[in-house]
Each structure stands twice: as C-alpha cells, then as structure tokens.
Short mmCIF file of C-alpha atoms in Angstrom, two decimals:
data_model
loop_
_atom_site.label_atom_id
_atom_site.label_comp_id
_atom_site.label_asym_id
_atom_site.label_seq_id
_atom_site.Cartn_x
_atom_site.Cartn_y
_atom_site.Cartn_z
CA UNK A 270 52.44 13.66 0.58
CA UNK A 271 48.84 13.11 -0.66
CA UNK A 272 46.11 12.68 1.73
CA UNK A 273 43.12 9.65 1.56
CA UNK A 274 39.83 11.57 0.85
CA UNK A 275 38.48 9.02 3.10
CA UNK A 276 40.83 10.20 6.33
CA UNK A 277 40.23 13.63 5.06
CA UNK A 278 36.45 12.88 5.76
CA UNK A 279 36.65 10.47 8.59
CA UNK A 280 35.66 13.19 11.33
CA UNK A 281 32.74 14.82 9.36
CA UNK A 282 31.43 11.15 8.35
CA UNK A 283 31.42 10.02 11.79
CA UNK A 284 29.52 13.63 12.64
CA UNK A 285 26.78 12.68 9.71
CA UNK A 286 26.45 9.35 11.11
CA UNK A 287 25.22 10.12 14.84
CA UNK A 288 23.46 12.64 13.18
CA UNK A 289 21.36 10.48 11.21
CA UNK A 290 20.88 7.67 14.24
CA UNK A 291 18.96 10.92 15.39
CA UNK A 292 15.38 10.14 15.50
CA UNK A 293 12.67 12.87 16.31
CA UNK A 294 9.53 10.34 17.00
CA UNK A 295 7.48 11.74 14.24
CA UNK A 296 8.34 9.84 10.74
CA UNK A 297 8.05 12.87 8.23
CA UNK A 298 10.72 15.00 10.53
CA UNK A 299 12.76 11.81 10.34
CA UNK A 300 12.63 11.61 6.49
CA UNK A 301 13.48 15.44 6.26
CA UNK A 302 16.01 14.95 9.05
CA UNK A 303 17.67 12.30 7.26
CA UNK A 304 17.23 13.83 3.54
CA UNK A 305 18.79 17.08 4.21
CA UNK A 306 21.72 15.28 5.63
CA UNK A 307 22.15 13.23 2.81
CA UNK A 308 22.23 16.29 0.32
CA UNK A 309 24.41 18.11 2.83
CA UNK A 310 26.79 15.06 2.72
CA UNK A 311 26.55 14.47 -1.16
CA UNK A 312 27.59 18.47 -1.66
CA UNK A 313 30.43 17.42 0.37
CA UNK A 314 31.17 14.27 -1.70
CA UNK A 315 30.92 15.99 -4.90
CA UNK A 316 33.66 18.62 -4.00
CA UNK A 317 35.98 15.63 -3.29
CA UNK A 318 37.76 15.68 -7.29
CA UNK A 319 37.59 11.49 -8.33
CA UNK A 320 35.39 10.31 -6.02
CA UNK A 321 33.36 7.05 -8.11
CA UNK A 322 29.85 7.03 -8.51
CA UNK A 323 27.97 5.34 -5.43
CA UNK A 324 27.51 2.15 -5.64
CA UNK A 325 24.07 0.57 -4.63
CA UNK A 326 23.35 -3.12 -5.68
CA UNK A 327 25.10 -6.39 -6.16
CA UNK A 328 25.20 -8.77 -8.29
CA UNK A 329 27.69 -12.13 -7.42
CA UNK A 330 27.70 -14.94 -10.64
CA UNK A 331 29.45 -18.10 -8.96
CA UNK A 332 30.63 -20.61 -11.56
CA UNK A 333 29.75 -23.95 -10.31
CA UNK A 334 31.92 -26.48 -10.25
CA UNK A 335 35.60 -24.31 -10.05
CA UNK A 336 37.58 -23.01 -7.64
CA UNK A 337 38.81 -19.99 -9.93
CA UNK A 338 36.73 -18.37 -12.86
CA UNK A 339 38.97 -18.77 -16.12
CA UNK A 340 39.63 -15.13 -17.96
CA UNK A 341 37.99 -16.12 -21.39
CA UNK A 342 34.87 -17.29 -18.92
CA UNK A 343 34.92 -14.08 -17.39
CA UNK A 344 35.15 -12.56 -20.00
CA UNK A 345 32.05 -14.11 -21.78
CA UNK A 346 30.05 -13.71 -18.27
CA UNK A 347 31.05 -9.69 -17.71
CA UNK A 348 29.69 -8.75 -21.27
CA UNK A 349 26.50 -11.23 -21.02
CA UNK A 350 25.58 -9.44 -17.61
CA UNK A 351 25.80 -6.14 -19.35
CA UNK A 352 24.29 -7.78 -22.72
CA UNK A 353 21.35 -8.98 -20.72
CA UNK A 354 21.00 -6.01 -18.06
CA UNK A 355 20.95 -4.02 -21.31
CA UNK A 356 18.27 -5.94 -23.08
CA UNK A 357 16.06 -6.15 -19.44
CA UNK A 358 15.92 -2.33 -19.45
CA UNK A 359 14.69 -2.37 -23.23
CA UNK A 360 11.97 -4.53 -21.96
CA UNK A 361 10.70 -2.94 -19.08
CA UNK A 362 10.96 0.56 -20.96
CA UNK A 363 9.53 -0.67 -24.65
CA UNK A 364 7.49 -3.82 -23.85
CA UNK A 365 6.23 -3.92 -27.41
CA UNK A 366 9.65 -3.71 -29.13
CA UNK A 367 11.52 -6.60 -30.57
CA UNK A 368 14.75 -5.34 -31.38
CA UNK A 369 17.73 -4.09 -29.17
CA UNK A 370 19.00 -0.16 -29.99
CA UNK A 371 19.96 1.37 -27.07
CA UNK A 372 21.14 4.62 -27.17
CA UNK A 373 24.50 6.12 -25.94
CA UNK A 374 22.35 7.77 -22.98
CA UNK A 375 20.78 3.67 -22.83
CA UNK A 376 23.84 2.52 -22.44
CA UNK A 377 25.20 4.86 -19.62
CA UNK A 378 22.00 4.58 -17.43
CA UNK A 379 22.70 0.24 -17.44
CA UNK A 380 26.15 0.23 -16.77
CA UNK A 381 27.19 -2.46 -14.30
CA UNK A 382 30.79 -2.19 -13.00
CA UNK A 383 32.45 -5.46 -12.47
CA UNK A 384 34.31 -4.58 -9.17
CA UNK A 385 36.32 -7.92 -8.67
CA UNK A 386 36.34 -11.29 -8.13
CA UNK A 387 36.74 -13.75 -4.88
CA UNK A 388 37.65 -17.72 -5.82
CA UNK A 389 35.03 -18.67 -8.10
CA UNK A 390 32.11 -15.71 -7.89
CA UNK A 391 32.57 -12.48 -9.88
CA UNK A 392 31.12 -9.64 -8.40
CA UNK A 393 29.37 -6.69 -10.26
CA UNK A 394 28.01 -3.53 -9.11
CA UNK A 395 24.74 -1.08 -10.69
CA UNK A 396 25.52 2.40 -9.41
CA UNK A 397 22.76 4.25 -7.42
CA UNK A 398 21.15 6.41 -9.70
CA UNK A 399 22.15 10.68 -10.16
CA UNK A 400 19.81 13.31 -8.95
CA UNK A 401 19.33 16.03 -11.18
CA UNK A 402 20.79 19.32 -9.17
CA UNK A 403 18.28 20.69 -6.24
CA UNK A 404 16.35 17.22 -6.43
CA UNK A 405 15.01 16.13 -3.06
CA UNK A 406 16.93 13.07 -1.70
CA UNK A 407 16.32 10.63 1.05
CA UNK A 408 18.59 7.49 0.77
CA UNK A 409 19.92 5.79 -2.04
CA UNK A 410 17.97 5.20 -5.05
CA UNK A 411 18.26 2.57 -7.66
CA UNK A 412 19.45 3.31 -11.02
CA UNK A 413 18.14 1.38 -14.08
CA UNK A 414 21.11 -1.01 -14.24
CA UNK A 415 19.35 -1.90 -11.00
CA UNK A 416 16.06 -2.23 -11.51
CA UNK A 417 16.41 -4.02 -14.50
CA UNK A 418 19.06 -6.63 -12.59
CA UNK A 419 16.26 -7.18 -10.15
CA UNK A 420 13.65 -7.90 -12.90
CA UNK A 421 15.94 -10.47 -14.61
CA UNK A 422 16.55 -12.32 -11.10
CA UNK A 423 12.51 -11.83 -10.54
CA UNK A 424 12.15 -13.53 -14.06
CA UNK A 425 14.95 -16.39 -13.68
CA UNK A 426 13.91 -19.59 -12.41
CA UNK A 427 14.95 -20.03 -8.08
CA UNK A 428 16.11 -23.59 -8.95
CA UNK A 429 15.17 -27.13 -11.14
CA UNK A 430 12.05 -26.88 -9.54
CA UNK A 431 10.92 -23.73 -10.96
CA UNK A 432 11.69 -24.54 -14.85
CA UNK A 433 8.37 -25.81 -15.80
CA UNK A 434 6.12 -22.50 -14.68
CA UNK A 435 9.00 -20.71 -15.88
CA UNK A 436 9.22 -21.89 -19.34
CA UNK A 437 5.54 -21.64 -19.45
CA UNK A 438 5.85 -17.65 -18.39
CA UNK A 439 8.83 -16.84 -20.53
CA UNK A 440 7.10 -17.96 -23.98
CA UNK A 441 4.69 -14.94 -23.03
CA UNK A 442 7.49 -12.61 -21.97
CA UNK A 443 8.24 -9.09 -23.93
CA UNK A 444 10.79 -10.74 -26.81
CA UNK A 445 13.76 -7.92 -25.01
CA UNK A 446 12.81 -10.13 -21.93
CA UNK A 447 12.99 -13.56 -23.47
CA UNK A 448 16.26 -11.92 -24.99
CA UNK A 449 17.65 -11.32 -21.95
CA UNK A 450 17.00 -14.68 -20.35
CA UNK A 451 18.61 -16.47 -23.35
CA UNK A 452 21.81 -14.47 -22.58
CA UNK A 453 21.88 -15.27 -19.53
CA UNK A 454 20.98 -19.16 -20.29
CA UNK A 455 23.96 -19.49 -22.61
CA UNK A 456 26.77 -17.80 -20.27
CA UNK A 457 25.37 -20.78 -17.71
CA UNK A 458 26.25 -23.36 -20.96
CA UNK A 459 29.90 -22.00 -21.06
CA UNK A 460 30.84 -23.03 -17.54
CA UNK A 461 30.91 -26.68 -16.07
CA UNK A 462 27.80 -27.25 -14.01
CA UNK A 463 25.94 -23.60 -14.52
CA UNK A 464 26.09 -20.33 -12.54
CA UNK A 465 24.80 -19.54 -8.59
CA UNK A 466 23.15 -15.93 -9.39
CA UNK A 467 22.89 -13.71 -6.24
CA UNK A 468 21.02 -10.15 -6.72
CA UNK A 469 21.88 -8.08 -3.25
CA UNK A 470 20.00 -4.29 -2.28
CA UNK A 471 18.87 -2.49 0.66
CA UNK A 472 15.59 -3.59 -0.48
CA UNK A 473 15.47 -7.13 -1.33
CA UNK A 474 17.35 -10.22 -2.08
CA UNK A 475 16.81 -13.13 -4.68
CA UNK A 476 18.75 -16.09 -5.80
CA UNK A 477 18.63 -17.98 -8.88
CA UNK A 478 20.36 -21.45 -9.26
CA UNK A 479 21.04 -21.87 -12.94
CA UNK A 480 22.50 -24.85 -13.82
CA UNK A 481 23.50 -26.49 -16.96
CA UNK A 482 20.30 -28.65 -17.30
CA UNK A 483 18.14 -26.03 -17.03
CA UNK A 484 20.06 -23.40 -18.83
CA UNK A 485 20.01 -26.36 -21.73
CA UNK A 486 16.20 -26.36 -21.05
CA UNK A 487 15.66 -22.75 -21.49
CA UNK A 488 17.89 -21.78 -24.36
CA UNK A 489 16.46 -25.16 -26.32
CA UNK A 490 13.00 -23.63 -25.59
CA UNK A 491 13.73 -19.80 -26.83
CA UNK A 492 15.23 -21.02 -29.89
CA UNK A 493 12.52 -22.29 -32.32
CA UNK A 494 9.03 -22.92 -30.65
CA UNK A 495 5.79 -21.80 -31.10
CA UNK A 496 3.24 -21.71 -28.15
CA UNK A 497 -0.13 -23.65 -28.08
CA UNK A 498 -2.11 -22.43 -24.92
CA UNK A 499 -5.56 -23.79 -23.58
CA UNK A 500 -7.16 -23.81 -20.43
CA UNK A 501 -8.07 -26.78 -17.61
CA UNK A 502 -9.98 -27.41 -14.49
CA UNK A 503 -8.66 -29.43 -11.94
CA UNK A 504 -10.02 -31.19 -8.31
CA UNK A 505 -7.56 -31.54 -5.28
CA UNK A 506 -5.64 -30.65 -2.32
CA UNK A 507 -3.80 -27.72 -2.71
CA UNK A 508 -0.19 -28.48 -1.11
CA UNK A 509 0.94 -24.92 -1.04
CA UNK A 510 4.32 -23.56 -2.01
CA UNK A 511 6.87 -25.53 -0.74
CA UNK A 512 9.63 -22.90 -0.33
CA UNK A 513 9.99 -22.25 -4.30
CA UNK A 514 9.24 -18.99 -5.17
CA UNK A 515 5.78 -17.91 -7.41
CA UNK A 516 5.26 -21.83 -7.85
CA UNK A 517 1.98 -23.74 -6.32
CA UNK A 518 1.43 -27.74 -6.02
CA UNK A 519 -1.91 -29.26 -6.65
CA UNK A 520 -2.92 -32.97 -5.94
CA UNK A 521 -5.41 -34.41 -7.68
CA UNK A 522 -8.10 -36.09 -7.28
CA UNK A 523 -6.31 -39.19 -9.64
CA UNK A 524 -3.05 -38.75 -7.45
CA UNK A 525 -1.11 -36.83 -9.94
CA UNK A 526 1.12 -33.87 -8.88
CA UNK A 527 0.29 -30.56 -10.97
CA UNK A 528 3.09 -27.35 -10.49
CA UNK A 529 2.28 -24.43 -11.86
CA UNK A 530 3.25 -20.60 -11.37
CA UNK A 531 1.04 -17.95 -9.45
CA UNK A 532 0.77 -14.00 -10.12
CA UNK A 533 1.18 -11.81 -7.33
CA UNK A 534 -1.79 -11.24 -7.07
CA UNK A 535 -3.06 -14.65 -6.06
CA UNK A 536 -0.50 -15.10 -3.42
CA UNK A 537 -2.45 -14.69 -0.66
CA UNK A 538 -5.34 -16.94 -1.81
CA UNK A 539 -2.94 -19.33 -2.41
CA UNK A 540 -1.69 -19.12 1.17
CA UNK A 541 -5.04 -18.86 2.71
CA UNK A 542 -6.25 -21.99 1.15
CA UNK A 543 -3.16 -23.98 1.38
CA UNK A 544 -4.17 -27.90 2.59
CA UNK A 545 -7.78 -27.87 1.47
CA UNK A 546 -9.69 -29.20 -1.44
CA UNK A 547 -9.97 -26.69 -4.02
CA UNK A 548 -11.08 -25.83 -7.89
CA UNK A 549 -7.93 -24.97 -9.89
CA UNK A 550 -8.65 -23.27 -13.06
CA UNK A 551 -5.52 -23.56 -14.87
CA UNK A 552 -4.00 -21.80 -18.41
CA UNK A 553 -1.93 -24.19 -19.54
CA UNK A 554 0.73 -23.58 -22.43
CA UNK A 555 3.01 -26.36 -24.67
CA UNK A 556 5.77 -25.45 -26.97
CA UNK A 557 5.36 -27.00 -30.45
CA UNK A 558 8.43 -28.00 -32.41
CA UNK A 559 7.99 -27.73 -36.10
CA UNK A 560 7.30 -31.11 -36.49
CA UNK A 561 4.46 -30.63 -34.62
CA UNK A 562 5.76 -32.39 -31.00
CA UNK A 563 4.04 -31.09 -27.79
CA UNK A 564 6.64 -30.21 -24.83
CA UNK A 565 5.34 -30.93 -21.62
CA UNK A 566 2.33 -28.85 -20.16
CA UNK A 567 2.97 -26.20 -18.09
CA UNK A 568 0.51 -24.17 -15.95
CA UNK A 569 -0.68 -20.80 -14.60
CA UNK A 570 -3.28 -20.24 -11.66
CA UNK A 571 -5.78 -18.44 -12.84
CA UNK A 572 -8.72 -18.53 -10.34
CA UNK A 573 -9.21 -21.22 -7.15
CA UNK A 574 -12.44 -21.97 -5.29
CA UNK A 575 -12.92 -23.62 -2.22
CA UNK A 576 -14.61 -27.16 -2.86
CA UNK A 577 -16.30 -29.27 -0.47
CA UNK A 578 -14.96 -33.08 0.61
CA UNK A 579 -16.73 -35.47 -1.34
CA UNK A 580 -19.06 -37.01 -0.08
CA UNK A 581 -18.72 -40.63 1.89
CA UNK A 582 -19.48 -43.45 -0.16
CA UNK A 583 -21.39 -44.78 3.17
CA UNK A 584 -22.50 -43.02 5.72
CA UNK A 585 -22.81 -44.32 9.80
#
C-alpha cells in the first residue's frame, strides 16, 4: 500500500504552520523566524523523492466568446505563452538585442507549466524560483518565467481604452518586447472575440482585456511602420485617470479630449493635480505607413504645470 506524501506530512505541516503564525513583535526576528522555518521545511520537502517544483504565479487566458477552449486553440495559446514569456525574458535581460536565442539554461529558467483547464480559461503556472544550496530564504521568490509574465501583463493594454498610449509606448519598446506583444496579439486573432488575460502572485495582480479589435490594432501596427515623434503643449483641465491603468485625460481649452500614457514616475503629480487647469507638455508619436499615411497621434506626459484660470472677460 503506498502512502500520500501529503498525509505523510500532514502533522509536521500543520506544526510549521502555527509555527510561522508565531510573531515575536520585532520585524527582523520575524523574518529570521519565518526564514529558518522555511529552509527547515524545504529540507524536508526535498527528501520527499517526486515532489514538483513549487509553484508560485498564475497565469488564466479565457477565450472569449466559448464555453470550452478547442485543442488546436490550446494548442496555439500554450506555445504562444511560452513563445512570448520566452521572448519577455530576452528583453528584460538583453534590451539592446533584436533576435531571440535562448539558451537551453534560457529555456529552463521560463518554463511555464500549463496545469489545466476549467470551461473556457486555461490555466498556467511559472514555478518559484531554486535557491542555490545554503542560500538564505524567506518566502517564495519569483522565478524569471515570472517576472517576465508580470512585465508582459505590465506592458499589455488593461482594455480598448488603453490602445492608443499603448501603441504609442510599444513602437519604443526593446524589439524582444514588441516581439512578445505580437505573440501574444496574434493568439488573441485565433479565437472568436480575443482573450481575458489574468496574471495572479502574492505580490500583485493585473488584468488585460485583449480583444480581437485591439489585438487587430496591435499586430497591424508591429508589422510594417515606422515612427514619426514630435512634441506638443497643451491648455486644460486635467480629468485624471479614470480607472484605466498608466493612462491620463486632458480637456482642452477647444473642448477636445486628449489620452495619453504616464510614467511612474509622474503618477503622483498626476493625482495631485487631478481637476485643475494645467500645462501638458506632451511627446507625441504617429506610425507612418510606407505610403507615407499618419496613424492617429498618440501621447506621453512628459512634464505638467499648474496654470492659472483665465482671466474673466468682465470683471464686477
């Protein structure tokens, strides 16, 4: 009769977890409490022959518009997950390189495991990432599977909203990056309406609703285009975020409505300065087909500045 490793461990792993709800009341005990625990436990683990790697972060694709994902389509989403996790890492490790040639020891450290499906969402997995023997551990870390995953979601547009900054960002992306995004943009053309993407860790979670229209906007923009940036100034009432993500509104002084995508690092002047009358200075960027036709305009923050109401045109 063979015995479940996890009933073989149930009393210890209920031991290790009222241990670790132990809290001393000074935060560097607490992180050596709970690390030496966790290395204690993973010695444990690791003498436990076939236990899988630990699994840290999640990744659901729902295919819109179906109540069950077809094999050939999950097929064709599984390897552009990979394809594109793959092509992410490349990016965020070679910024300057243009060409994908990951190595065998590449291609281990972005492995995502495609742990099942539920109705129409597959669901994927990036394994926590190995310590090196003696290496001090406290919690879970994320591998580079991970880390690129949560780049990609960073990168992807939240909704329809978000496609005009986010064309405008991508055509100055690392080309691994813009690379990656196409991937992803045509898996979203082989299903009926697009894909829900859902990127799940204990340290954050983003969404990315990619639908066919703007997976047909992106992967018509990556394919041919060259970029012709300037910059502009603009008057008006800034009208704040408006739940998208990265993406300010400005209304001008002529009543037209300008969207455009902000850098971390202007996020709080953004906020702080949301519903007044402020001085926009914009970078603004067009694709140019070969025939020489302008796509539409889209727009960075680079710098705002209070400005004073105008003045009355009588006074009392």
């Amino acid at each position: 009769m063979s015995t479940d490793p996890a009933d073989h461990l149930s009393d210890l792993r209920r031991i290790r977890d009222e241990a670790l709800e132990h809290r001393f009341g000074d935060a560097l005990v607490d992180a050596y409490h709970r690390g030496s625990i966790s290395m204690a436990w993973q010695d444990i683990v690791d003498a436990e022959k076939g236990d899988p790697l630990p699994l840290l972060d999640t990744f659901r694709v729902e295919v819109l518009g179906v109540s069950k994902v077809p094999s050939r389509l999950a097929g064709l989403i599984s390897a552009g997950v990979q394809r594109a996790t793959t092509q992410m890492d490349g990016a965020l490790l070679r910024p300057q390189s243009s060409a994908l040639r990951p190595s065998r020891e590449d291609l281990i450290d972005t492995l995502v495991i495609q742990e099942g499906a539920a109705g129409n969402t597959l669901i994927f997995r990036a394994p926590a990432a190995v310590l090196g023997h003696g290496a001090f551990d406290i919690g879970a870390h994320p591998s580079r599977a991970g880390r690129a995953l949560q780049e990609l979601m960073n990168v992807l547009p939240e909704n329809r909203e978000d496609i005009g900054s986010f064309v405008r960002g991508i055509g100055r992306a690392p080309v691994l990056e813009r690379q990656a995004v196409q991937t992803i943009s045509r898996v979203a053309l082989e299903s009926p309406f697009g894909l829900g993407l859902n990127f799940e860790s204990p340290r954050t979670s983003v969404r990315s609703n990619f639908d066919r229209q703007s997976a047909e906007q992106v992967d018509d923009y990556l394919r041919d285009r060259s970029v012709k940036p300037s910059t502009e100034q603009h008057s008006g009432i800034l009208d704040g975020f408006r739940g998208t993500r990265r993406v300010f509104y400005l209304i001008t002084d002529d009543g037209r409505e300008i969207a455009g995508s902000v850098d971390d690092g202007l996020l709080p002047t953004v906020r702080r300065l949301a519903g007044t009358r402020v001085m926009a200075h914009l970078a603004v960027t067009q694709w140019a087909a070969r025939s020489g036709q302008l796509g539409p305009k889209h727009y960075d923050l680079l710098k705002l500045e209070p400005e004073p109401e105008p003045p009355a045109l009588f006074s009392e």
